[in-house]
Coordinates of C-alpha atoms in Angstrom, one line a residue:
M1 CA -19.5 176.2 48.9
G2 CA -18.7 180.1 50.2
R3 CA -19.4 184.1 50.5
A4 CA -18.7 186.2 48.4
L5 CA -19.2 190.3 48.5
I6 CA -19.9 191.3 45.2
I7 CA -18.7 195.7 44.7
G8 CA -20.7 198.1 42.6
A9 CA -24.6 197.7 41.8
G10 CA -24.7 198.4 37.4
G11 CA -26.3 196.4 35.1
V12 CA -23.5 193.7 35.8
A13 CA -23.5 193.6 38.8
G14 CA -27.6 192.6 38.5
V15 CA -26.7 189.9 37.1
V16 CA -23.8 189.5 38.5
I17 CA -26.7 188.9 41.6
H18 CA -29.0 186.9 39.8
K19 CA -26.3 184.5 38.6
C20 CA -25.1 183.8 42.0
C21 CA -28.4 183.4 43.0
Q22 CA -29.1 180.4 40.5
N23 CA -25.8 179.3 41.7
S24 CA -26.4 178.8 45.0
E25 CA -24.1 175.3 45.9
V26 CA -21.0 177.7 45.2
F27 CA -23.3 180.5 46.3
E28 CA -24.5 180.1 49.7
E29 CA -24.4 183.9 51.2
I30 CA -23.3 187.4 48.7
C31 CA -22.9 189.8 50.1
I32 CA -23.6 193.7 47.5
A33 CA -21.9 196.5 48.4
S34 CA -22.1 199.9 45.8
R35 CA -21.6 203.2 47.6
T36 CA -25.5 203.7 47.4
K37 CA -27.1 201.0 49.6
S38 CA -30.3 201.0 48.1
K39 CA -29.4 199.9 45.2
C40 CA -28.2 196.9 46.4
D41 CA -30.8 196.9 48.8
A42 CA -33.4 196.3 45.4
F43 CA -31.7 194.1 44.4
R44 CA -32.1 191.6 47.7
D45 CA -35.8 192.8 47.7
K46 CA -36.4 191.5 44.6
L47 CA -34.3 188.4 45.4
Q48 CA -35.6 186.9 49.1
G49 CA -37.4 184.2 48.4
K50 CA -36.6 183.0 44.7
T51 CA -33.4 181.4 46.3
K52 CA -30.9 179.9 48.5
T53 CA -28.6 182.6 48.8
V54 CA -28.5 184.2 51.6
I55 CA -28.3 187.6 50.9
T56 CA -27.4 191.1 52.7
T57 CA -25.8 194.7 51.8
A58 CA -23.6 197.1 52.5
Q59 CA -22.4 200.6 52.8
V60 CA -19.3 201.2 51.3
N61 CA -17.6 204.0 49.0
A62 CA -15.6 201.6 47.0
D63 CA -12.6 204.7 47.0
N64 CA -11.5 203.7 50.0
V65 CA -9.4 201.4 50.5
D66 CA -10.1 201.5 54.8
E67 CA -13.9 201.9 54.2
L68 CA -13.1 198.4 51.6
I69 CA -10.7 196.8 54.0
A70 CA -13.9 197.3 56.8
L71 CA -16.2 195.8 55.3
I72 CA -13.8 192.0 53.7
E73 CA -13.2 191.9 57.5
S74 CA -15.9 191.7 58.7
Y75 CA -17.6 189.9 55.8
K76 CA -15.0 187.6 55.3
P77 CA -15.4 186.4 51.9
Q78 CA -13.6 184.0 50.0
V79 CA -12.9 185.9 46.4
V80 CA -14.0 189.9 46.0
I81 CA -15.9 190.1 42.9
N82 CA -14.9 193.5 41.5
V83 CA -17.8 194.4 39.5
A84 CA -17.5 198.9 39.9
L85 CA -15.5 200.9 38.1
P86 CA -12.7 200.4 36.3
Y87 CA -10.9 203.5 38.3
Q88 CA -11.1 201.5 41.6
D89 CA -9.4 198.5 40.6
L90 CA -5.8 199.3 42.7
T91 CA -8.0 200.1 45.8
I92 CA -9.0 197.1 46.2
M93 CA -7.0 194.6 45.0
D94 CA -4.8 197.0 47.9
A95 CA -8.2 195.9 50.1
C96 CA -7.6 192.3 49.0
L97 CA -4.4 192.1 49.8
A98 CA -4.1 193.3 52.7
T99 CA -7.1 190.7 54.0
K100 CA -5.9 187.6 52.1
T101 CA -9.0 187.7 49.9
N102 CA -9.4 185.9 46.7
Y103 CA -9.8 189.0 44.2
M104 CA -11.5 189.1 40.2
D105 CA -12.6 192.1 38.1
T106 CA -13.9 192.6 34.8
A107 CA -12.0 195.5 33.3
N108 CA -8.5 196.8 34.2
Y109 CA -7.6 199.6 35.8
E110 CA -7.6 202.9 34.1
P111 CA -7.1 206.1 35.9
E112 CA -9.8 209.0 36.1
D113 CA -8.5 211.4 35.0
T114 CA -6.5 209.6 32.2
A115 CA -7.8 207.3 29.1
K116 CA -5.7 204.4 28.3
F117 CA -6.2 201.5 29.8
E118 CA -2.7 199.0 30.2
Y119 CA -2.5 196.2 32.4
S120 CA 0.9 197.0 33.8
W121 CA -0.3 198.5 37.1
Q122 CA -2.8 195.6 38.1
W123 CA 0.0 193.6 37.2
A124 CA 3.0 195.0 39.4
Y125 CA 1.3 193.1 41.6
R126 CA 2.0 189.4 40.7
E127 CA 4.4 188.6 43.4
R128 CA 2.1 191.0 46.4
F129 CA -0.2 188.3 45.6
E130 CA 1.8 184.9 45.0
K131 CA 3.1 186.2 48.8
A132 CA 0.0 186.2 50.3
G133 CA -1.2 183.1 48.6
I134 CA -3.5 184.5 46.9
T135 CA -5.2 185.3 43.7
A136 CA -5.9 187.9 41.8
L137 CA -8.0 187.1 38.1
L138 CA -7.6 189.8 35.5
G139 CA -10.1 189.7 33.4
S140 CA -13.4 187.9 33.9
G141 CA -16.4 189.3 31.7
F142 CA -17.0 188.5 27.4
D143 CA -14.1 190.7 26.2
P144 CA -12.1 191.1 28.2
G145 CA -12.9 187.2 29.4
V146 CA -14.2 184.6 27.0
T147 CA -12.6 185.9 24.1
G148 CA -9.4 185.2 26.1
V149 CA -10.8 182.1 27.0
F150 CA -11.7 180.8 23.6
C151 CA -7.9 181.3 23.2
A152 CA -6.3 178.9 25.9
Y153 CA -9.1 177.0 24.3
A154 CA -8.2 176.4 21.3
Q155 CA -4.2 177.0 22.2
K156 CA -5.3 174.3 24.2
H157 CA -7.0 171.3 21.5
H158 CA -7.0 173.2 17.9
F159 CA -3.5 174.2 17.1
D160 CA 0.6 174.7 17.9
E161 CA 0.8 177.9 16.4
I162 CA -2.1 180.7 16.8
H163 CA -0.5 183.3 14.2
Y164 CA -3.8 185.5 13.8
I165 CA -6.1 186.8 16.3
D166 CA -9.9 189.0 14.9
I167 CA -11.7 189.1 18.5
L168 CA -15.1 190.7 16.9
D169 CA -18.0 191.9 18.9
C170 CA -21.3 192.6 16.8
N171 CA -24.4 194.3 19.0
G172 CA -27.9 193.3 16.9
G173 CA -29.8 195.0 19.0
D174 CA -31.3 197.8 18.4
H175 CA -33.4 200.6 22.0
G176 CA -35.0 202.8 19.7
Y177 CA -32.6 205.5 20.8
P178 CA -31.3 208.2 18.8
F179 CA -28.3 207.6 20.8
A180 CA -27.4 205.4 23.3
T181 CA -24.4 203.4 25.3
N182 CA -25.1 199.5 26.4
F183 CA -22.6 199.6 29.1
N184 CA -21.7 202.5 31.4
P185 CA -21.4 205.5 29.2
E186 CA -18.5 207.5 30.2
I187 CA -15.8 204.0 30.3
N188 CA -17.7 203.4 27.1
I189 CA -17.4 207.5 24.6
R190 CA -13.8 206.7 26.4
E191 CA -12.7 203.3 25.2
V192 CA -14.5 204.7 21.3
S193 CA -13.5 208.0 20.9
A194 CA -9.4 206.5 21.4
K195 CA -6.7 206.4 19.5
G196 CA -7.4 202.8 18.0
S197 CA -4.6 200.0 18.2
F198 CA -3.7 196.4 17.4
I199 CA -0.3 194.6 18.3
E200 CA 1.5 193.3 15.0
N201 CA 5.1 191.2 15.2
G202 CA 5.0 192.2 19.0
Q203 CA 4.9 196.5 18.2
W204 CA 1.6 197.9 19.3
V205 CA 0.5 199.5 15.8
E206 CA -1.8 202.9 16.7
T207 CA -4.4 204.1 14.2
E208 CA -6.7 207.5 14.2
P209 CA -10.1 206.6 15.9
M210 CA -12.8 204.8 13.8
E211 CA -10.2 204.6 10.8
I212 CA -9.4 200.8 10.2
K213 CA -14.1 199.8 8.9
R214 CA -14.8 196.4 7.8
E215 CA -17.8 194.9 7.1
Y216 CA -18.6 191.5 8.4
D217 CA -22.1 189.1 7.8
F218 CA -22.3 187.5 11.1
K219 CA -24.5 184.3 12.1
G220 CA -28.0 185.0 13.9
V221 CA -27.1 189.4 13.7
G222 CA -26.5 189.3 9.3
K223 CA -24.2 192.5 7.2
K224 CA -23.2 195.0 10.0
D225 CA -19.9 197.7 9.5
M226 CA -17.1 197.4 12.4
Y227 CA -14.4 199.4 13.3
L228 CA -11.1 198.6 15.3
L229 CA -10.3 200.0 18.0
H230 CA -7.4 199.2 20.8
H231 CA -9.1 196.4 23.6
E232 CA -7.1 195.9 26.7
E233 CA -7.9 191.3 26.1
L234 CA -4.6 192.3 23.1
E235 CA -1.5 192.4 25.4
S236 CA -2.3 190.1 28.1
L237 CA -2.7 187.5 24.4
A238 CA 0.0 189.1 23.0
I239 CA 2.4 188.1 25.8
N240 CA 0.3 184.5 26.5
I241 CA -0.7 182.8 23.9
K242 CA 1.8 181.3 21.2
G243 CA 3.0 182.1 18.4
V244 CA 1.6 185.0 18.0
K245 CA 1.9 187.1 15.6
R246 CA -1.3 189.8 15.3
I247 CA -4.0 190.4 17.4
R248 CA -6.5 192.9 16.4
F249 CA -10.3 194.1 17.8
F250 CA -13.3 194.8 15.7
M251 CA -16.5 196.7 17.4
T252 CA -19.9 196.9 15.5
F253 CA -21.4 200.5 14.8
G254 CA -24.5 201.5 14.0
Q255 CA -24.4 205.3 11.9
S256 CA -26.9 206.8 14.7
Y257 CA -24.5 205.9 17.4
L258 CA -21.3 207.0 15.3
T259 CA -22.6 210.8 13.8
H260 CA -24.3 211.9 17.9
L261 CA -20.2 211.0 19.3
K262 CA -18.4 212.6 16.5
C263 CA -21.4 215.2 17.4
L264 CA -20.7 215.4 21.0
E265 CA -16.8 215.3 20.2
N266 CA -17.2 218.4 18.4
V267 CA -19.3 220.6 21.2
G268 CA -16.2 219.2 23.9
M269 CA -19.1 216.5 25.5
T270 CA -16.1 213.9 26.2
S271 CA -14.0 215.2 27.5
I272 CA -12.6 214.3 30.7
E273 CA -10.2 218.2 31.0
P274 CA -12.5 219.5 33.5
I275 CA -14.1 223.1 32.1
E276 CA -15.2 225.0 35.0
Y277 CA -19.2 225.7 34.7
E278 CA -21.5 228.4 37.7
G279 CA -18.5 228.3 39.4
K280 CA -17.9 224.6 40.1
Q281 CA -15.5 222.7 38.5
I282 CA -17.8 219.6 35.8
V283 CA -15.9 217.3 33.9
P284 CA -18.2 217.9 30.4
L285 CA -18.1 213.3 29.9
Q286 CA -19.4 212.6 33.0
F287 CA -22.0 215.5 32.8
L288 CA -22.9 213.5 29.8
K289 CA -23.7 210.3 31.6
A290 CA -25.9 212.0 33.5
V291 CA -28.0 213.4 31.0
L292 CA -28.1 209.6 28.2
P293 CA -30.3 206.1 29.4
D294 CA -28.8 204.4 31.6
P295 CA -28.1 201.0 29.9
A296 CA -29.3 199.7 33.2
S297 CA -32.8 200.4 31.6
L298 CA -32.6 199.1 28.5
G299 CA -33.3 196.3 29.3
P300 CA -37.3 196.1 28.6
R301 CA -36.8 198.1 25.0
T302 CA -33.1 196.5 23.7
V303 CA -34.6 193.6 20.4
G304 CA -31.8 192.1 18.6
K305 CA -28.7 189.3 18.8
T306 CA -25.0 190.4 19.7
N307 CA -22.4 187.8 18.7
I308 CA -18.7 188.0 19.7
G309 CA -16.1 186.1 19.4
C310 CA -12.6 184.8 18.0
I311 CA -11.5 183.9 14.9
F312 CA -8.4 182.4 14.8
Q313 CA -5.8 181.4 11.8
G314 CA -2.6 178.9 12.3
V315 CA -0.8 175.5 11.8
K316 CA -2.2 172.1 13.1
D317 CA 0.8 169.0 12.7
G318 CA 2.5 170.8 10.0
K319 CA -0.9 172.7 8.1
E320 CA -2.5 175.8 7.5
K321 CA -6.1 175.6 9.9
T322 CA -9.0 178.4 10.7
Y323 CA -11.4 178.2 13.4
Y324 CA -13.7 180.3 14.9
L325 CA -15.2 180.3 18.5
Y326 CA -18.4 182.3 19.1
N327 CA -21.5 183.0 21.6
I328 CA -25.0 185.0 20.4
C329 CA -26.6 186.0 22.5
D330 CA -30.2 187.0 22.3
H331 CA -31.4 191.0 23.9
Q332 CA -34.5 190.1 24.9
A333 CA -33.9 186.2 26.0
C334 CA -31.4 188.0 28.6
Y335 CA -34.0 190.0 29.9
K336 CA -36.5 187.5 30.7
E337 CA -34.2 185.4 32.9
V338 CA -32.6 188.6 34.9
G339 CA -33.9 191.6 33.2
S340 CA -31.0 192.7 31.3
Q341 CA -29.9 194.0 28.2
A342 CA -27.3 191.1 26.3
I343 CA -24.2 192.9 27.0
S344 CA -24.6 193.3 30.8
Y345 CA -25.5 189.2 30.7
T346 CA -22.9 188.1 28.5
T347 CA -20.6 190.4 31.3
G348 CA -21.4 189.4 34.4
V349 CA -22.1 185.7 33.1
P350 CA -18.6 185.1 32.7
A351 CA -18.2 186.9 35.5
M352 CA -20.0 184.2 38.2
I353 CA -18.0 181.9 36.5
G354 CA -15.1 183.5 37.0
A355 CA -15.7 183.8 40.5
M356 CA -17.0 179.8 40.6
M357 CA -13.8 178.8 39.2
L358 CA -11.6 180.5 42.3
M359 CA -14.9 180.0 44.9
T360 CA -14.1 175.8 44.6
G361 CA -10.7 176.1 44.0
T362 CA -11.2 175.1 40.1
W363 CA -8.4 177.3 39.7
N364 CA -5.5 178.0 42.0
K365 CA -2.8 179.3 42.2
P366 CA -1.3 182.7 43.8
G367 CA -0.8 185.6 42.0
V368 CA -1.5 188.0 39.8
Y369 CA -3.5 187.1 36.5
N370 CA -4.7 186.9 33.1
I371 CA -7.9 184.6 31.9
E372 CA -6.4 182.4 30.0
E373 CA -3.4 181.5 32.1
F374 CA -5.9 178.9 33.5
D375 CA -7.4 175.3 32.3
P376 CA -10.1 176.9 29.9
D377 CA -12.1 173.5 30.1
P378 CA -13.8 173.5 33.1
F379 CA -14.9 177.3 32.4
M380 CA -16.1 176.9 28.2
E381 CA -18.1 173.9 30.1
A382 CA -19.7 176.0 33.1
L383 CA -20.3 178.8 29.5
N384 CA -22.7 176.2 28.4
K385 CA -24.3 175.3 31.4
W386 CA -24.7 179.2 33.2
G387 CA -26.4 180.5 29.9
L388 CA -24.0 181.0 27.1
P389 CA -23.0 178.7 25.1
W390 CA -20.6 179.3 22.1
E391 CA -20.6 177.5 18.5
E392 CA -17.3 176.9 15.7
D393 CA -16.9 177.9 12.6
F394 CA -13.9 175.4 11.1
N395 CA -14.4 177.0 7.4
P396 CA -14.8 181.2 8.8
V397 CA -14.6 184.0 6.8
L398 CA -12.1 185.9 7.4
V399 CA -11.2 189.6 7.8
P400 CA -9.6 191.4 5.4

């Protein structure tokens, strides 16, 4: 079918690479590119001979547009799969625009020096991508990603209007460390330590970090404390879901994680403001990232399950309706299949599927789009086929 360029060589990239190789009818060739080529080579060496997909590797600095352009022009992929850092979204989009290559990512852009993430920077590319005749698919991970597809599916098949959406992200896994993050520590801690927010009646309502707490009994996991966070998909869903009045995002955290995080905050280790140490400028959060366990190393020791999904309240045929759409994923099953824990798996599988939608032309409209703006049905079918089967509950317990 074609070739894809995968930029990034972390835990999520590892899942994307494995799933592309499983789907060799679509991904006949892939190139894995990262600043550290040895990481790319390790993935190639592990999979070569076990797949029909032809794997090559390259070194690239994703902060450098010229380097990216040169690589894309040399390799000539049908799509660039961005699983690098969110700080690098815009440089990669610039390179795709210059080479007229389809683009997709799993998380929206955020400036490295400011803990703020929103879609305005990427939405600003809409007209240029449309004129170039190429597609940028934003947020094809799980949340954002599958949660947006779930919303589009619910809107298409189950509601005339959706009034309330609660996105619930539960990780019931245990890795045995007193403190570690299940994805990039720098991104994770920036997200969790920021002020919370939700959308109500078209307006952002801001809360203090971890101010709003709820308990929920998750199928496959059990009762967990969850906290309201700001999350990027709220911004696009508020625009693209008809009749929505309120959207909230909750994520579960254990007490050990919260206690350690509070201590680290209190001593300044989560700060993104540079400080001088032994004559050098360092960012405390980046130093903390360096000493914490690599999320890619957590797979062998993480047990338990995740449960991530959306609870909807709305109206169908004049009657009130509730609906819960979710996925349960087992950490050890993920590790046995692709060598990762479930957090990387639940992000990497949808990234491969999103790229497949673009590669096959199933989703094909020039411009910059969030994932819920496409037909959800082929993506939902692919989730069942490629490792993230979804479940439904037509009488869910609602979140107060």
